[in-house]
PDB file of C-alpha atoms in Angstrom:
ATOM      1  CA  UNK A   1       0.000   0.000   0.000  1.00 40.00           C
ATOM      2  CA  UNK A   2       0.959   3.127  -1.044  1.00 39.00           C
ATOM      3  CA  UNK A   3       2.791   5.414   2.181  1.00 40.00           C
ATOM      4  CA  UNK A   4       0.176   8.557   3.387  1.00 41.00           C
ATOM      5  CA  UNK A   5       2.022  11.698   4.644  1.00 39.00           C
ATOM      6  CA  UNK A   6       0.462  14.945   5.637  1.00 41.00           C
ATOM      7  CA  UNK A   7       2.761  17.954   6.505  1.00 39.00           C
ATOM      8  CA  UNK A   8       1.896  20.546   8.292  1.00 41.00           C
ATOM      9  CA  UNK A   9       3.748  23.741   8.593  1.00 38.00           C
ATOM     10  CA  UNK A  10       2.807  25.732  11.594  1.00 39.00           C
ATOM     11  CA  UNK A  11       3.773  29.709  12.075  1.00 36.00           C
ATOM     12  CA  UNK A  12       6.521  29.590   9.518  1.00 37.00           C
ATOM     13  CA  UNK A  13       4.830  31.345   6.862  1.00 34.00           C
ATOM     14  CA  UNK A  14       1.751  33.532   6.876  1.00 32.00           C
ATOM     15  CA  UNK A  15       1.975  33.667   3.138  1.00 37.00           C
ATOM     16  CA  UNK A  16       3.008  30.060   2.188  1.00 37.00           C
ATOM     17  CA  UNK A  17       1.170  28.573  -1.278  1.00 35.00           C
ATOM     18  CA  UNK A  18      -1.322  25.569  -0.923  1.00 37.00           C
ATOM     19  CA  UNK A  19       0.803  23.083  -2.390  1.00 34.00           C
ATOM     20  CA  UNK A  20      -0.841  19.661  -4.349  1.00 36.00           C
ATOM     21  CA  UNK A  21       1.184  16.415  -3.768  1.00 40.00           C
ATOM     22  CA  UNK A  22       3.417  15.789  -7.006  1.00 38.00           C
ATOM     23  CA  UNK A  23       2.372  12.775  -9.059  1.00 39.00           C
ATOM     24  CA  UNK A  24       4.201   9.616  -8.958  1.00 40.00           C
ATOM     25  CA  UNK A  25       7.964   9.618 -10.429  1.00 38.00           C
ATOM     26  CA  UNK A  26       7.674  13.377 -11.279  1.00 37.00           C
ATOM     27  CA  UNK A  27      10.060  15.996  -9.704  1.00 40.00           C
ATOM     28  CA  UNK A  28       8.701  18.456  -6.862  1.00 40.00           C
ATOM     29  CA  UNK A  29       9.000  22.655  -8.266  1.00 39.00           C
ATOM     30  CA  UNK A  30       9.721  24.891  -5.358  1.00 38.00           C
ATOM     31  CA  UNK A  31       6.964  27.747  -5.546  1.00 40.00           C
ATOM     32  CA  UNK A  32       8.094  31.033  -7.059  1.00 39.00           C
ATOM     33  CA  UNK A  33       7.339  33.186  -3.923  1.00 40.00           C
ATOM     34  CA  UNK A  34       8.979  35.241  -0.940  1.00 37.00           C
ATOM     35  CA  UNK A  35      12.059  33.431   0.600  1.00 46.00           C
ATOM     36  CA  UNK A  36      10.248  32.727   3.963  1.00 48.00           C
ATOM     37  CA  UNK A  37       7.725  30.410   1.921  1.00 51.00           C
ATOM     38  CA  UNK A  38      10.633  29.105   0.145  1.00 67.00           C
ATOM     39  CA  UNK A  39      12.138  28.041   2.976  1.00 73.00           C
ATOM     40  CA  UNK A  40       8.999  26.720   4.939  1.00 68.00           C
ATOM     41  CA  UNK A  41       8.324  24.395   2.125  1.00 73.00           C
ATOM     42  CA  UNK A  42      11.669  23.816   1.413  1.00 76.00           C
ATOM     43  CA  UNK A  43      12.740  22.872   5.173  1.00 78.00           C
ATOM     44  CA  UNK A  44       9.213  20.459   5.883  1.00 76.00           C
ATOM     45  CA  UNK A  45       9.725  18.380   2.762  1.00 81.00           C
ATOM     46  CA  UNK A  46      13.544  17.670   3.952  1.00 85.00           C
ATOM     47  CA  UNK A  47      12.082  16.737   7.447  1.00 83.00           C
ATOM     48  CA  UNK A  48       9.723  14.258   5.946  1.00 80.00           C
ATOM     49  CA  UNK A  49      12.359  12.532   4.062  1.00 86.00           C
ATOM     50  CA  UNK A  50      14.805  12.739   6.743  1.00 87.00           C
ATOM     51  CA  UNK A  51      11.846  11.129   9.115  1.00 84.00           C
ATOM     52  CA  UNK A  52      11.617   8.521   6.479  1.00 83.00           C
ATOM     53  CA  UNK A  53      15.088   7.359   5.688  1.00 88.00           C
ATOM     54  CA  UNK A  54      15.128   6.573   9.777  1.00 87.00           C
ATOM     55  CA  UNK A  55      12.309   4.012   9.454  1.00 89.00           C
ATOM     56  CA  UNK A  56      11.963   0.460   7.061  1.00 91.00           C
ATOM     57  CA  UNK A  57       8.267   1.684   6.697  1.00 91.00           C
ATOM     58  CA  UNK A  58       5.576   4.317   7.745  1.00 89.00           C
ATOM     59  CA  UNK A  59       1.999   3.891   6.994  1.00 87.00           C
ATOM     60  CA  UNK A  60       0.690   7.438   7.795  1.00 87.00           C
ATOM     61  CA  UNK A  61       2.578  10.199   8.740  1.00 85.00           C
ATOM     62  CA  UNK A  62       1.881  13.736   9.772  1.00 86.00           C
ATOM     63  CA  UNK A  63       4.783  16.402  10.750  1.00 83.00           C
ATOM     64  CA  UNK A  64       4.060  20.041  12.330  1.00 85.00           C
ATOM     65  CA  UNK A  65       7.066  22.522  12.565  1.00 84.00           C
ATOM     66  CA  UNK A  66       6.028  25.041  14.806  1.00 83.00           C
ATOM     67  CA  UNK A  67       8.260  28.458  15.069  1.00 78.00           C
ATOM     68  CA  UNK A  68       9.011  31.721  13.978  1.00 77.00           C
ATOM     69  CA  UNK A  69      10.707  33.222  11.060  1.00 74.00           C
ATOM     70  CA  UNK A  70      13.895  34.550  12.697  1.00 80.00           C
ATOM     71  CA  UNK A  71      14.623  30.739  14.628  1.00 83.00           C
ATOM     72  CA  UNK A  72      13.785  28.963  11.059  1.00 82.00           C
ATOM     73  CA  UNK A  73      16.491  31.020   9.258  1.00 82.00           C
ATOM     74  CA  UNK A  74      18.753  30.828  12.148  1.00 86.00           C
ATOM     75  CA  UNK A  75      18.790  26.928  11.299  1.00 87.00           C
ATOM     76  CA  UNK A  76      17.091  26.157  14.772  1.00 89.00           C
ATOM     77  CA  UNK A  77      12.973  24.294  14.634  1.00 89.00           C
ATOM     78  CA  UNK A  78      11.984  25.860  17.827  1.00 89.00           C
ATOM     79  CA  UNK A  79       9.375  22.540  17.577  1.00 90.00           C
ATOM     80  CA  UNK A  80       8.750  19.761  15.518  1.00 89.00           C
ATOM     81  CA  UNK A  81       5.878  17.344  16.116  1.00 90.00           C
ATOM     82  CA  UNK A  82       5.369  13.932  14.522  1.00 89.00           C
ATOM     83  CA  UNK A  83       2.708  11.494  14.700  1.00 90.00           C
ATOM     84  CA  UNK A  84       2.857   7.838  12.329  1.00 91.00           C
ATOM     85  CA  UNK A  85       0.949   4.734  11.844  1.00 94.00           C
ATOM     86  CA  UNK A  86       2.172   1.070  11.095  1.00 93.00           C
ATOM     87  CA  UNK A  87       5.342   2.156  11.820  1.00 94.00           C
ATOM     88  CA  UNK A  88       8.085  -0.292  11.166  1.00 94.00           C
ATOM     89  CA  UNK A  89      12.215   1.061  12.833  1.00 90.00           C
ATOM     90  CA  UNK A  90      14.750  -1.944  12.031  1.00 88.00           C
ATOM     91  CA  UNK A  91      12.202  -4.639  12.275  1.00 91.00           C
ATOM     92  CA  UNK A  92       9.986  -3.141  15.292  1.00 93.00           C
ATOM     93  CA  UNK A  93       6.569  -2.953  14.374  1.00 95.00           C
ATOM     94  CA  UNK A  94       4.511  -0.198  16.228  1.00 95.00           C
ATOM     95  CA  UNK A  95       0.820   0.739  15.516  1.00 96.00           C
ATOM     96  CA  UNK A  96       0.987   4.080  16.554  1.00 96.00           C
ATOM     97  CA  UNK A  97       3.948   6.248  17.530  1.00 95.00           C
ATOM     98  CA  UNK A  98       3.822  10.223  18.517  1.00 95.00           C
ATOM     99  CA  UNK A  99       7.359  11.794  19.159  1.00 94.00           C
ATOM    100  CA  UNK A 100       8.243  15.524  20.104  1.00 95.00           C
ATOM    101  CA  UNK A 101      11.248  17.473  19.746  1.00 93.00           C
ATOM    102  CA  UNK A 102      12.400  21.147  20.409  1.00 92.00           C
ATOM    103  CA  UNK A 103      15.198  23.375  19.485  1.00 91.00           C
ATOM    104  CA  UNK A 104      16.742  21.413  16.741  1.00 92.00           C
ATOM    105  CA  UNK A 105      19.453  22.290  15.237  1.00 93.00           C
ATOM    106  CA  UNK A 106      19.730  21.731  11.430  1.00 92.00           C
ATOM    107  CA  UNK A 107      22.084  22.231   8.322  1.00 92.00           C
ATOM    108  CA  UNK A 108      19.692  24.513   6.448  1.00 88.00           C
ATOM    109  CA  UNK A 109      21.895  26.500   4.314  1.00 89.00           C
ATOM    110  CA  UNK A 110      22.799  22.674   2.572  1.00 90.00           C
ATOM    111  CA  UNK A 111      19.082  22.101   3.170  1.00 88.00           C
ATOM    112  CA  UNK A 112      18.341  24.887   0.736  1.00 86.00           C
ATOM    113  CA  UNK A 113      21.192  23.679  -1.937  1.00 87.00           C
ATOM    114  CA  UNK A 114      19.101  20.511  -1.885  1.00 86.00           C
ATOM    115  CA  UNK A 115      21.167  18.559   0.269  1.00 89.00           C
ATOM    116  CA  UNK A 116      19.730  15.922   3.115  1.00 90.00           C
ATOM    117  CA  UNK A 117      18.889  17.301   6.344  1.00 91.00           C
ATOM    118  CA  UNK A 118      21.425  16.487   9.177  1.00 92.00           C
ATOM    119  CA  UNK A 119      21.214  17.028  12.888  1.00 93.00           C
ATOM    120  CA  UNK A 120      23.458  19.226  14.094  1.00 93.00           C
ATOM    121  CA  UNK A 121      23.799  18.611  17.782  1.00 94.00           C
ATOM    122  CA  UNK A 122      21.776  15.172  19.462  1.00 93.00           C
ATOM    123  CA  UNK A 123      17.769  16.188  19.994  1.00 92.00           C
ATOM    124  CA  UNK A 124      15.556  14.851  23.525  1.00 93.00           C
ATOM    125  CA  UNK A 125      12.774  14.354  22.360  1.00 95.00           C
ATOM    126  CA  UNK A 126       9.726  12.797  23.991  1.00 97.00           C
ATOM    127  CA  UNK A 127       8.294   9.636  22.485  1.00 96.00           C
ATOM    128  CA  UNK A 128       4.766   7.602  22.917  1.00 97.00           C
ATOM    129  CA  UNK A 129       3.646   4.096  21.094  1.00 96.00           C
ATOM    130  CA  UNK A 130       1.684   1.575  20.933  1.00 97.00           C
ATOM    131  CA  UNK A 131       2.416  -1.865  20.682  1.00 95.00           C
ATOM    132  CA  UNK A 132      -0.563  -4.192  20.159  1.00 96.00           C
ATOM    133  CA  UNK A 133      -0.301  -8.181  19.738  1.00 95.00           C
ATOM    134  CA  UNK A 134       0.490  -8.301  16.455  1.00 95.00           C
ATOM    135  CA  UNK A 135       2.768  -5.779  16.686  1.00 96.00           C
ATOM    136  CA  UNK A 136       4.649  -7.942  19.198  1.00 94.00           C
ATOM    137  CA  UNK A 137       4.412 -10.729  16.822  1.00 93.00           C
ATOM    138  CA  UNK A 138       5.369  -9.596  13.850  1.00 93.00           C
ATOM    139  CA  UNK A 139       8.433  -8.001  15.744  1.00 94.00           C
ATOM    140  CA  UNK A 140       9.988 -11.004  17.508  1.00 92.00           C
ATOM    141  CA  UNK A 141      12.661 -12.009  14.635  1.00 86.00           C
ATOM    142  CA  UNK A 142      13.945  -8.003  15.005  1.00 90.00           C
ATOM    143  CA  UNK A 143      17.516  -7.721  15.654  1.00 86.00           C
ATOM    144  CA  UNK A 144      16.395  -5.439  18.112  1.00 86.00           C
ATOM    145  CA  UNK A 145      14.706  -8.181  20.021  1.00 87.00           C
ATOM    146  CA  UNK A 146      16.800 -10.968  19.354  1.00 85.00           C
ATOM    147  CA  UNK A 147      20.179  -8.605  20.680  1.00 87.00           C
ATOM    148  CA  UNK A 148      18.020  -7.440  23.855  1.00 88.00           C
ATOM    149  CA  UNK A 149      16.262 -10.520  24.373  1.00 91.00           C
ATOM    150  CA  UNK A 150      18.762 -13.458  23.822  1.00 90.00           C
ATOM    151  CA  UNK A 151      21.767 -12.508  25.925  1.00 90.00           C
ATOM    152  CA  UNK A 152      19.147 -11.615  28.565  1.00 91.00           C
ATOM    153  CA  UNK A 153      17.333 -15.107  29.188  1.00 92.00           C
ATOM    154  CA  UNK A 154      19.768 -17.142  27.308  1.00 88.00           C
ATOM    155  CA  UNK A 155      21.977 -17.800  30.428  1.00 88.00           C
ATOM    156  CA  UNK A 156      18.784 -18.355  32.838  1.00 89.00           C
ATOM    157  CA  UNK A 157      17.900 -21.342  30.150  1.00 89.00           C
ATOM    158  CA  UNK A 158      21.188 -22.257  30.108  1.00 85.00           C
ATOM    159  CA  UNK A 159      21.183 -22.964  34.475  1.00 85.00           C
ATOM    160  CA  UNK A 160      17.872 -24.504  34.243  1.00 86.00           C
ATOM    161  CA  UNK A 161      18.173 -26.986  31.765  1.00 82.00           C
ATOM    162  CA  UNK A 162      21.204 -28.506  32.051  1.00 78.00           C
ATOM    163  CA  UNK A 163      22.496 -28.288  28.558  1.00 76.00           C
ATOM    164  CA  UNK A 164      25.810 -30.302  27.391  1.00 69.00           C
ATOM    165  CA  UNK A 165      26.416 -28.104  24.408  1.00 70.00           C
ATOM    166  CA  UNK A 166      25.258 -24.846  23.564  1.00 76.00           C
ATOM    167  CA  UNK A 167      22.405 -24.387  21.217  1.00 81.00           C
ATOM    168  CA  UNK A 168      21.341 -21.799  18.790  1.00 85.00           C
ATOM    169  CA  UNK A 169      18.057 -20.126  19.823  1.00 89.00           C
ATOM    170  CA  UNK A 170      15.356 -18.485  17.936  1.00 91.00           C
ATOM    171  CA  UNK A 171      12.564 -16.169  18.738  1.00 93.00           C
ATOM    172  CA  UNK A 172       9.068 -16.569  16.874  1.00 92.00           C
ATOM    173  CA  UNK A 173       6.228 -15.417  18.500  1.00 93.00           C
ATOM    174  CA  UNK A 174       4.447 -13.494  21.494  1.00 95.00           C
ATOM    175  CA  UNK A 175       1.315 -12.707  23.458  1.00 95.00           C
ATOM    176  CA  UNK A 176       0.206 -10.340  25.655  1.00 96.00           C
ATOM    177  CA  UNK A 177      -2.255 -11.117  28.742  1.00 95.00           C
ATOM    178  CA  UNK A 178      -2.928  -7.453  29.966  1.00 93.00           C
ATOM    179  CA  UNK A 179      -5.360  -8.324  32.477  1.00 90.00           C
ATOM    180  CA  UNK A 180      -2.209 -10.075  33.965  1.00 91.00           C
ATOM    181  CA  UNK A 181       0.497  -7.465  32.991  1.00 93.00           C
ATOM    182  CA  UNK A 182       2.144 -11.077  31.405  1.00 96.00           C
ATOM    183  CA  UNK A 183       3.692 -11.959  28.293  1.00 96.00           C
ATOM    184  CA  UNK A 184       4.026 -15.292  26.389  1.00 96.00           C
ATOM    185  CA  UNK A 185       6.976 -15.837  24.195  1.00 96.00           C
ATOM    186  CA  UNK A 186       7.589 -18.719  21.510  1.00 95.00           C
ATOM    187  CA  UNK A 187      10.738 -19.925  20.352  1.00 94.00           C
ATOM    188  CA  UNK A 188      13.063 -22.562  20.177  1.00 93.00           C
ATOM    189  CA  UNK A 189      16.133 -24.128  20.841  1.00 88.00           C
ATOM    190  CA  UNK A 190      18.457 -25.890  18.231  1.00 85.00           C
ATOM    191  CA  UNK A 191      21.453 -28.029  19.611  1.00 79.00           C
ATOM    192  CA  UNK A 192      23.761 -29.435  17.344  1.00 76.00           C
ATOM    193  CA  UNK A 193      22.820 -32.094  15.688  1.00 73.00           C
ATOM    194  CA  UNK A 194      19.493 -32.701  17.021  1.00 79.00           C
ATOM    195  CA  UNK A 195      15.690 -31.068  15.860  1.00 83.00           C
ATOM    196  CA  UNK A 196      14.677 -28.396  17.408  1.00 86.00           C
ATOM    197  CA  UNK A 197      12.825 -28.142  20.865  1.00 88.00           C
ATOM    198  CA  UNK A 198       9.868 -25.531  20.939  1.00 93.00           C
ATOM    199  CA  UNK A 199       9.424 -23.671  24.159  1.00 94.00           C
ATOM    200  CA  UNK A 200       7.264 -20.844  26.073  1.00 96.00           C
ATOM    201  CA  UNK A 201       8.618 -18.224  27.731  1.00 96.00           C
ATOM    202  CA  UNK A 202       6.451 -16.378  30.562  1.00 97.00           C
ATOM    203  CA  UNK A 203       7.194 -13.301  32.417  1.00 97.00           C
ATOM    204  CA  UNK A 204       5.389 -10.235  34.159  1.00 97.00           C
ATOM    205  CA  UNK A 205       6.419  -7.296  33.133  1.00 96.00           C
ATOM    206  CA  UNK A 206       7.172  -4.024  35.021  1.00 94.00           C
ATOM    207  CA  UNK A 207       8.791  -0.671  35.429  1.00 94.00           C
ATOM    208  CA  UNK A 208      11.585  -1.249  37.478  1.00 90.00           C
ATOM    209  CA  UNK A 209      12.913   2.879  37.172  1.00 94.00           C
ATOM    210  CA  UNK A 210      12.801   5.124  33.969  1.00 95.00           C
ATOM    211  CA  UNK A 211      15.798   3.089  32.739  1.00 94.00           C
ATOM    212  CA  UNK A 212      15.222  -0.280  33.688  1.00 94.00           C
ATOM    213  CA  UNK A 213      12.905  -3.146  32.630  1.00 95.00           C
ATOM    214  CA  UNK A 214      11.866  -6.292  35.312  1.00 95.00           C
ATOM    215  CA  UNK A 215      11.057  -9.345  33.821  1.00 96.00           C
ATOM    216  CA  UNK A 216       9.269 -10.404  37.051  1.00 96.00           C
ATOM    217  CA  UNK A 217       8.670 -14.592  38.218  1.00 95.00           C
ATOM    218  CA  UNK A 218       9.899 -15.397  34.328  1.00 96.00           C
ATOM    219  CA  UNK A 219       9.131 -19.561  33.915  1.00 96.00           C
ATOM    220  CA  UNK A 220       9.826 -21.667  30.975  1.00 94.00           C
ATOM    221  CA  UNK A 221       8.286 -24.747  29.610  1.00 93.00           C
ATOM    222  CA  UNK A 222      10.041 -26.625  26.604  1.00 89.00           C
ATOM    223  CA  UNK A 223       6.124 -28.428  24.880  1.00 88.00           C
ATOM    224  CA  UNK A 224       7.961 -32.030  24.587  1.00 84.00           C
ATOM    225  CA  UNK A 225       7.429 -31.844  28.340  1.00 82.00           C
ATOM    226  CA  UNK A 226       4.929 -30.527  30.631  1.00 79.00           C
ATOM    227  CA  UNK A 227       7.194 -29.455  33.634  1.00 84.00           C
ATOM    228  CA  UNK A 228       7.214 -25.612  33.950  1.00 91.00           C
ATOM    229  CA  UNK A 229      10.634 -23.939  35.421  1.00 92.00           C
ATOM    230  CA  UNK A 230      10.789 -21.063  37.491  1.00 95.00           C
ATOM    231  CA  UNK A 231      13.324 -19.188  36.539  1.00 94.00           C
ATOM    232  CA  UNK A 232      15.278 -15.460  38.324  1.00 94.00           C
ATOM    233  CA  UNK A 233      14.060 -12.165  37.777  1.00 94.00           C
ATOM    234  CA  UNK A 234      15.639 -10.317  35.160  1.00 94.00           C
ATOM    235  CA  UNK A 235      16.928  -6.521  34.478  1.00 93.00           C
ATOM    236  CA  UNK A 236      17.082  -4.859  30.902  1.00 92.00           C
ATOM    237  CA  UNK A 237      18.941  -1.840  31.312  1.00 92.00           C
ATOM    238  CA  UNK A 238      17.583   0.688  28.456  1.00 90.00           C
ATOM    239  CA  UNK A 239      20.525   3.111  28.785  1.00 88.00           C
ATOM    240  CA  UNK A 240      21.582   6.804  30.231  1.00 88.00           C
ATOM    241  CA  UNK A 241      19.375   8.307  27.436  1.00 90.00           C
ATOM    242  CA  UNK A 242      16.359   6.518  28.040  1.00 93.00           C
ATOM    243  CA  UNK A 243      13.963   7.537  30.605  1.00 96.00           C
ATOM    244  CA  UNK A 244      10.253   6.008  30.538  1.00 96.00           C
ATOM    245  CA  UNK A 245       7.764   7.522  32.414  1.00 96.00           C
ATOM    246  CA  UNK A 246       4.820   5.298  31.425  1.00 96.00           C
ATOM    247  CA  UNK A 247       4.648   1.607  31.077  1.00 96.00           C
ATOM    248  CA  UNK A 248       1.205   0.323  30.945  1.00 96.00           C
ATOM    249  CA  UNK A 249      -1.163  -2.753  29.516  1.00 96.00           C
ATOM    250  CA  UNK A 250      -4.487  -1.981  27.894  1.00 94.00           C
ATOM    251  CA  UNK A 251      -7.108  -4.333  25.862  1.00 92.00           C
ATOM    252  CA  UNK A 252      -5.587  -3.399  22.954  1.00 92.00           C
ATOM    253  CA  UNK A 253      -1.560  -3.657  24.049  1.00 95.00           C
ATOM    254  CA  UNK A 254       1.193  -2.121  25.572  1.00 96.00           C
ATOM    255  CA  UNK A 255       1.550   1.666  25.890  1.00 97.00           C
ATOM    256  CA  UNK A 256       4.993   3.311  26.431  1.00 97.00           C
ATOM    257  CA  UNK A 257       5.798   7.224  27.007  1.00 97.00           C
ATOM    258  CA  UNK A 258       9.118   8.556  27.538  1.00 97.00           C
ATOM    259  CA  UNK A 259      12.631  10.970  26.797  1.00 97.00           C
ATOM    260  CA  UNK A 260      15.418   9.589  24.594  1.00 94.00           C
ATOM    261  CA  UNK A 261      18.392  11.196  22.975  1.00 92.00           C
ATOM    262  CA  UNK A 262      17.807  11.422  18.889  1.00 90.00           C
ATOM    263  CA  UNK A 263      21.912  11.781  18.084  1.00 88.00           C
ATOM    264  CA  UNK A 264      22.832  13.077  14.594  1.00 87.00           C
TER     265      UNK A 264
END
């Protein structure tokens, strides 16, 4: 399906042209008009395609640059607000995401030779999604999951099971149990030279502080056998730039609001 964006350009330009979308494979005119519209248009078009060339895929996406003539031409967006749809950021699916930056710094006199937009100095911003099921699902063979996730519990199975030799291990699927603040993880293990053993991983999950992630009374149960293992509680560190402030199950998924540091 074909991506949706909407920009919006917000106290920039009192005077800016209604532009129409350019068809299909034919190249965008910049408006004959006064530089300040020139530069409005000019500067929201390269923060849509910069916003794009940070994500695999973006269903619908709407951008609002909010400031006055004097900041814009000073190369500083006093305020940029983004909100996107079926968002997809190296293999993370998200249904909804809403992110918020101010006083950004930007390389507008390249900008306006038709160069890409570049960050000048790193951006806070503050960030909100939504994760539902499927999101979760179709998100589980992400590098960003598998590099989080596997060093994490891979040790715990390790201690618990017993194993000889060390097998590969794969992660496939998920579900969320809001009502329980639980989720259910598939995978599997592969040891050399032997088929591979499905398992389910369960775990509570909470806010442990704005950088940290408890994977609370985690159990795992390989399906060949019905024994379920208890397993320890587990940490994920997010990182110094990461700060949630909101981690919280509905009927529909996981909601997650927070700062991070955008660098350039």
């Amino acid at each position: 399906m074909r991506e949706k964006e909407i920009i919006k350009l917000a106290s920039v330009s009192s005077d800016r042209p209604e532009l129409s979308p350019p068809s299909e494979g034919l190249p965008m005119t910049l408006p004959i008009h006064p530089s300040r519209s020139r530069i409005g248009w000019v500067l929201s078009h390269a923060v849509q395609l910069w916003l794009r060339s940070q994500v695999e895929s973006v269903g619908e996406l709407e951008v609002q640059i909010n400031g006055g003539d004097r900041q814009i031409l000073q190369g500083v967006i006093p305020q940029v607000s983004l909100s996107g749809s079926g968002v997809i950021y190296q293999g993370l699916h998200l249904s909804t995401l809403e992110v918020q930056g101010t006083g950004i710094q930007v390389n507008l006199m390249d900008i306006m030779r038709g160069k890409s937009l570049r960050l000048q100095d790193p951006v806070p911003v503050v960030a909100r999604l939504h994760l539902t099921e499927a999101d979760l699902n179709a998100s589980m063979r992400s590098p960003l999951i598998a590099d989080a996730f596997t060093p994490l519990f891979f040790p715990l199975f390790a201690a618990a099971l017993f194993w000889n030799s060390e097998p590969t291990l794969t992660w496939q699927g998920a579900a969320i149990l809001s009502s329980d603040e639980t989720l259910i993880f598939q995978g599997s293990f592969h040891p050399p030279s032997q088929a591979a053993q499905p398992f389910l991983l369960e775990t509570r999950l909470q806010l442990a502080n704005p950088s940290k992630l408890h994977f609370l009374n985690p159990t795992i149960q390989i399906l060949s056998d019905s024994a379920v293992i208890p397993l320890e509680t587990v940490i994920l560190p997010l990182g110094s730039d990461v700060a949630i402030s909101e981690l919280s199950f509905t009927e529909s998924g996981l909601i997650c609001q927070g700062e991070l540091t955008v660098l350039p």
